[in-house]
Tab-separated table of C-alpha atoms in Angstrom:
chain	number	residue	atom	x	y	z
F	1	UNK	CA	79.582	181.471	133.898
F	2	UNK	CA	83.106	181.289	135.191
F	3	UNK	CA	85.522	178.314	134.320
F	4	UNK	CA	86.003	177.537	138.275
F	5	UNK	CA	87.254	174.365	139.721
F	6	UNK	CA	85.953	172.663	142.804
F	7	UNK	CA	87.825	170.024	145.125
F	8	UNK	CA	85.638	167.054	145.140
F	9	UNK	CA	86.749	164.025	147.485
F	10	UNK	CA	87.918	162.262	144.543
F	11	UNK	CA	90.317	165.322	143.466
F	12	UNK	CA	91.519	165.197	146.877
F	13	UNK	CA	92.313	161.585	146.835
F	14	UNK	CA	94.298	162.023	143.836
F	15	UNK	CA	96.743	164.782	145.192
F	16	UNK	CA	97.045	162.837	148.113
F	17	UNK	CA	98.277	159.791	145.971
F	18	UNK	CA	100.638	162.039	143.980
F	19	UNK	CA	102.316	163.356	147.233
F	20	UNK	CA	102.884	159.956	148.256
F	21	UNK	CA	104.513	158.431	145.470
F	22	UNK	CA	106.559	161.716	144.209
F	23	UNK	CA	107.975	162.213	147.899
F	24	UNK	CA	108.610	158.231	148.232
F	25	UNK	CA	111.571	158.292	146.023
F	26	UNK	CA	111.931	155.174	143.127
F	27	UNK	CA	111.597	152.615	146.087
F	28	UNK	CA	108.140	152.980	146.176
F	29	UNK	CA	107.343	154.114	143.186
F	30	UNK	CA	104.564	152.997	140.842
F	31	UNK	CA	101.433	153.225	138.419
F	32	UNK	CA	98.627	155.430	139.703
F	33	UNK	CA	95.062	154.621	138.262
F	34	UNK	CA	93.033	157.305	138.359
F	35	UNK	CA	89.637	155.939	136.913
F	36	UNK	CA	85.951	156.297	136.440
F	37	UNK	CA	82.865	157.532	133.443
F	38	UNK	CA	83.732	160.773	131.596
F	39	UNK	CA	82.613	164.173	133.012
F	40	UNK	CA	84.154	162.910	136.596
F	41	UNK	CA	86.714	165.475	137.018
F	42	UNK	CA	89.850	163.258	135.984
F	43	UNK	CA	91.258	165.329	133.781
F	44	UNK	CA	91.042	168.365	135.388
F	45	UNK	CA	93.075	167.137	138.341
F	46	UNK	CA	95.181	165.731	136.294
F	47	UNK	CA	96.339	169.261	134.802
F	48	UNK	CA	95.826	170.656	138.148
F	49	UNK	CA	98.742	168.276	139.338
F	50	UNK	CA	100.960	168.795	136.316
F	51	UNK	CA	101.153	172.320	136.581
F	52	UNK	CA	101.749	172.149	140.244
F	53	UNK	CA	104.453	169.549	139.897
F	54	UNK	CA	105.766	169.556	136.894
F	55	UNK	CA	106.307	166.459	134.493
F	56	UNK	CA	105.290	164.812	131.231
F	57	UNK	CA	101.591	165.336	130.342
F	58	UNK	CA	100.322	163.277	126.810
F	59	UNK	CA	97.147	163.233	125.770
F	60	UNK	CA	96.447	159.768	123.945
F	61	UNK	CA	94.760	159.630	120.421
F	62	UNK	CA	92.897	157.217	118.798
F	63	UNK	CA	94.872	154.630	117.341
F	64	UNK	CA	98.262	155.712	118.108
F	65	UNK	CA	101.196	152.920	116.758
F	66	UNK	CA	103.882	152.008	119.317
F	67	UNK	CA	106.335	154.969	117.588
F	68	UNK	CA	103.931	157.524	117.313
F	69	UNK	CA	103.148	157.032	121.152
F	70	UNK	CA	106.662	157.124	122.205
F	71	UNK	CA	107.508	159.831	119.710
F	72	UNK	CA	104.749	162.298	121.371
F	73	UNK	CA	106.421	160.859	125.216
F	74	UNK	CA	109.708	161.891	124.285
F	75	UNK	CA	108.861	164.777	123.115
F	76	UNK	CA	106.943	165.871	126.345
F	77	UNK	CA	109.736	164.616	128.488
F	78	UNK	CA	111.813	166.566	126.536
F	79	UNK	CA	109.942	169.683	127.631
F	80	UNK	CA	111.933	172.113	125.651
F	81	UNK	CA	110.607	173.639	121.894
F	82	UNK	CA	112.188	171.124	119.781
F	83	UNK	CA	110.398	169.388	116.216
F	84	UNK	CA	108.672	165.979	117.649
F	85	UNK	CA	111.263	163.233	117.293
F	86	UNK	CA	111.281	160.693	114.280
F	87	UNK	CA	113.139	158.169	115.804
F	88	UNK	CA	111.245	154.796	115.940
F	89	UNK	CA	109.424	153.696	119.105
F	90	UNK	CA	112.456	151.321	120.195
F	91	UNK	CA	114.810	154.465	119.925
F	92	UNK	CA	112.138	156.777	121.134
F	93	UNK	CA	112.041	154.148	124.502
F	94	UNK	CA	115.982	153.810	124.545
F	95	UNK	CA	115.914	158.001	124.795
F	96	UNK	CA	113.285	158.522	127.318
F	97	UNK	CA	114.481	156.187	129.804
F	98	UNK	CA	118.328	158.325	129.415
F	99	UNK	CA	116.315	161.843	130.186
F	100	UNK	CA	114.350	160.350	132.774
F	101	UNK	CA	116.941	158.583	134.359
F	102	UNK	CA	118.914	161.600	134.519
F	103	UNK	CA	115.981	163.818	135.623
F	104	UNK	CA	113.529	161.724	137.797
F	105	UNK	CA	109.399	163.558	136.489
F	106	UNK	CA	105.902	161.986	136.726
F	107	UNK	CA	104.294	161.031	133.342
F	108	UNK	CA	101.134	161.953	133.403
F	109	UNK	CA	99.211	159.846	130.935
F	110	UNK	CA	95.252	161.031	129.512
F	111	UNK	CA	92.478	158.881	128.151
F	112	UNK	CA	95.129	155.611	128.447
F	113	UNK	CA	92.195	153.531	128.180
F	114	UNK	CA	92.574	153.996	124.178
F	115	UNK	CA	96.024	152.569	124.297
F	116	UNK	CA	97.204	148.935	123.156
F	117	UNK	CA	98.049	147.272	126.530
F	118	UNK	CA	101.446	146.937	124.838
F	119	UNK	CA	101.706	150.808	125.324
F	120	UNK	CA	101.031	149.872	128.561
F	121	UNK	CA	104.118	147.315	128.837
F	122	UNK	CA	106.250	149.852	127.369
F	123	UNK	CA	105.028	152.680	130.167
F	124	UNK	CA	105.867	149.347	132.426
F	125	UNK	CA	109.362	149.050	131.044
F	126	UNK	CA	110.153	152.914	131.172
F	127	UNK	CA	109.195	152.849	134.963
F	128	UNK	CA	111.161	149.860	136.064
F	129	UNK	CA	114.358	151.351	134.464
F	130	UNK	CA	113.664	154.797	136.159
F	131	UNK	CA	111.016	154.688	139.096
F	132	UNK	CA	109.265	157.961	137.086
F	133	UNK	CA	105.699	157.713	138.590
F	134	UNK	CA	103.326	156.931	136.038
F	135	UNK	CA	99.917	158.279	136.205
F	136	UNK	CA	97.093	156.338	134.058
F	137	UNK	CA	94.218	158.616	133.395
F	138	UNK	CA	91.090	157.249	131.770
F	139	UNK	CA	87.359	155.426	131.324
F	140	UNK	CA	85.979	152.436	133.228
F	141	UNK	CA	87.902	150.074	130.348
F	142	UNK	CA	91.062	151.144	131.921
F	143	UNK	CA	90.641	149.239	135.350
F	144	UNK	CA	89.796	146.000	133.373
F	145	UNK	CA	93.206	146.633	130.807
F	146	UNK	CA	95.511	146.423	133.887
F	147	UNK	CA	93.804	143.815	135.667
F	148	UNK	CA	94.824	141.683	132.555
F	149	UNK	CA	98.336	141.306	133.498
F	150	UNK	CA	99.594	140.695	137.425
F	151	UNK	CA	102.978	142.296	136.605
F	152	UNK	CA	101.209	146.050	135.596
F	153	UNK	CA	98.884	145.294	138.117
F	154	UNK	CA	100.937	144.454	141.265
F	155	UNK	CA	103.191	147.804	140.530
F	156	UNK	CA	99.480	150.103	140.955
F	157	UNK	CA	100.665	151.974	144.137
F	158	UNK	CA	97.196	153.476	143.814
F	159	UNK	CA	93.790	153.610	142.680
F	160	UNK	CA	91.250	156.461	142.495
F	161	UNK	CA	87.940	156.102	141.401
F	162	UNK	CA	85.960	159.552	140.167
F	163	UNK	CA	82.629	158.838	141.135
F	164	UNK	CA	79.842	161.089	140.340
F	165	UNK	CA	79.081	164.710	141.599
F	166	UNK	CA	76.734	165.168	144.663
F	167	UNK	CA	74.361	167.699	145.568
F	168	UNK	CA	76.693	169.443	148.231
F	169	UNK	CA	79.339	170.124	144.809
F	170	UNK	CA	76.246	171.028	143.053
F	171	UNK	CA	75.900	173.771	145.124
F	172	UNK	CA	78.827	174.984	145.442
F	173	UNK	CA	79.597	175.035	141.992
F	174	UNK	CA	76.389	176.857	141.176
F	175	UNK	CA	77.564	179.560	143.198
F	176	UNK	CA	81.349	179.824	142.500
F	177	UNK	CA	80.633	179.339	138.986
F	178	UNK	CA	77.420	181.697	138.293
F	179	UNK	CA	76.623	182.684	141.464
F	180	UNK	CA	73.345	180.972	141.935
F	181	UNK	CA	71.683	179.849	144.903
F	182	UNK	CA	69.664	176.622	143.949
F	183	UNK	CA	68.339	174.539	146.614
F	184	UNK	CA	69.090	171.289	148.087
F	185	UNK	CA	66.059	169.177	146.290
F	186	UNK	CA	67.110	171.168	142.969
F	187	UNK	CA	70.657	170.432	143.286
F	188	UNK	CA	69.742	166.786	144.137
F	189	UNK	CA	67.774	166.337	141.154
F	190	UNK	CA	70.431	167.876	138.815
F	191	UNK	CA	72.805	165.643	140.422
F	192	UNK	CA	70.235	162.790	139.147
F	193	UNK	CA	69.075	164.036	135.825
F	194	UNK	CA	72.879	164.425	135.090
F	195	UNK	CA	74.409	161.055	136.374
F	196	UNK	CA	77.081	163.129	138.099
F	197	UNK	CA	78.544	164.311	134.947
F	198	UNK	CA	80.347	167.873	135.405
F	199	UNK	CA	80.160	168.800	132.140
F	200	UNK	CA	76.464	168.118	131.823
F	201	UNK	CA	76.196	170.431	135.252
F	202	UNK	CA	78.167	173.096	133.430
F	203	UNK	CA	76.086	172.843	130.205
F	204	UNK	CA	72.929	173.120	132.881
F	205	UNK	CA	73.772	175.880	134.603
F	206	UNK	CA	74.392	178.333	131.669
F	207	UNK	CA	70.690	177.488	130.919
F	208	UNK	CA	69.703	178.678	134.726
F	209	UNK	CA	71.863	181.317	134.699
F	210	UNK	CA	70.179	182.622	131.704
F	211	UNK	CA	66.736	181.964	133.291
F	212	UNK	CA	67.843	183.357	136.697
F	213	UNK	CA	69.324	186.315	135.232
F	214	UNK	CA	65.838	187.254	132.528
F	215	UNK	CA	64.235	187.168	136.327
F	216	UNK	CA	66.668	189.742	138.102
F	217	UNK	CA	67.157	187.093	140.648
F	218	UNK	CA	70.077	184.641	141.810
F	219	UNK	CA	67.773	181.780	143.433
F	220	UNK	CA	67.198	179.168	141.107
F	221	UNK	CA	63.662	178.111	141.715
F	222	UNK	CA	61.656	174.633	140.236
F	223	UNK	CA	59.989	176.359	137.429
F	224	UNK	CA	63.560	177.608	135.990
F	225	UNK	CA	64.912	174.024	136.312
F	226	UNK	CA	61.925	172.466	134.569
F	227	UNK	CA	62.171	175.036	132.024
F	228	UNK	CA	66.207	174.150	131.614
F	229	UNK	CA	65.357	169.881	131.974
F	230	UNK	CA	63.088	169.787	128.772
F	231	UNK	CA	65.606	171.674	126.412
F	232	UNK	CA	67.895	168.315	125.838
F	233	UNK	CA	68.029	164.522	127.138
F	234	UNK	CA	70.298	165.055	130.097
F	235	UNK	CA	70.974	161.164	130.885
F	236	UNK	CA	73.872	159.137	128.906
F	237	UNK	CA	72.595	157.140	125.898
């Protein structure tokens, strides 16, 4: 298997949200949601459009304080190899709005549906003093966290929902990835078994590559995929 990305609609939705707001200049600036069950390919074009562009990317953990979340954003916005700062989150905010008003760059923020929705406020705060472009990345909880409060809703410029893969990506990722030819009905009931999850594809076809490749062959026929179905429970608990 190859680590190879595919543009699905949703991917292509996203850059095309990015373009808008980074070329709009701070008038038009905002939040962009980018939303929808894990395995969807949010991530991934997320990092896609960070190393493209440029910016602040921060990965949020699990129970991250108002300083330690502004600590690891300053840091980022920072960009340069310097110790992660120890100021407190007020400081932390006070320092980050400076940089970025100085140097206008996208913040790029993963799994945000694990923050406080006063990390949220403070992401608010940082945009209104410096029209960065904020870009929320996370679960289904996410869209119901901003809908909380009209003033972090009504500055979402845009909202892209990562719905599940299809067949047609199915296929194409077969191939790209492993170079296997599985059929429509095949890749349609992967697609199913799956719920759309890429990773759960991925996981699936280095099972049928094996199979395909202990046959000498690159078409993926019905036995090999029943073969690869009863190894695991392939549906979300």
């Amino acid at each position: 298997m190859k680590e190879v990305i595919i543009q699905t609609p949703a991917m292509m939705r996203f850059d095309e949200a990015l373009n808008s707001v980074y070329e709009s200049g701070r008038g038009i600036s905002g939040f962009i949601l980018a939303h929808g069950q894990a395995g969807r390919g949010k991530s991934v074009a997320a990092d896609q459009s960070y190393i493209m562009r440029g910016g602040a990317y921060v990965r949020v953990w699990q129970g991250w304080s108002q300083t330690a979340f502004l600590q690891r954003v300053l840091f980022e916005v920072r960009g340069k190899n310097m110790d992660m700062p120890r100021y407190n989150g007020n400081r932390c905010k006070e320092m980050i709005v400076e940089l970025l008003q100085r140097g206008r760059k996208t913040l790029y923020i993963d799994e945000a549906d694990r923050l406080h929705i006063d990390r949220i406020e403070d992401l608010r705060d940082i945009h209104e003093m410096t029209g960065a472009p904020v870009v929320l990345i996370g679960e289904e909880g996410l869209y119901g966290l901003l809908s909380e409060r009209r003033r972090i809703w009504s500055r979402v410029v845009h909202e892209v929902e990562f719905g599940p893969i299809q067949e047609s990506e199915v296929a194409i990722y077969a191939m790209q990835a492993a170079g296997l030819d599985i059929p429509p009905q095949l890749c349609r009931e992967i697609a199913e078994k799956t719920e759309g999850d890429f990773r759960l594809v991925r996981n699936m076809l280095i099972l049928l590559e094996k199979a395909a490749n202990a046959a000498e062959t690159d078409r993926v026929d019905e036995a090999m995929l029943k073969a690869a179905l009863s190894q695991r429970n392939w549906r979300r608990r």
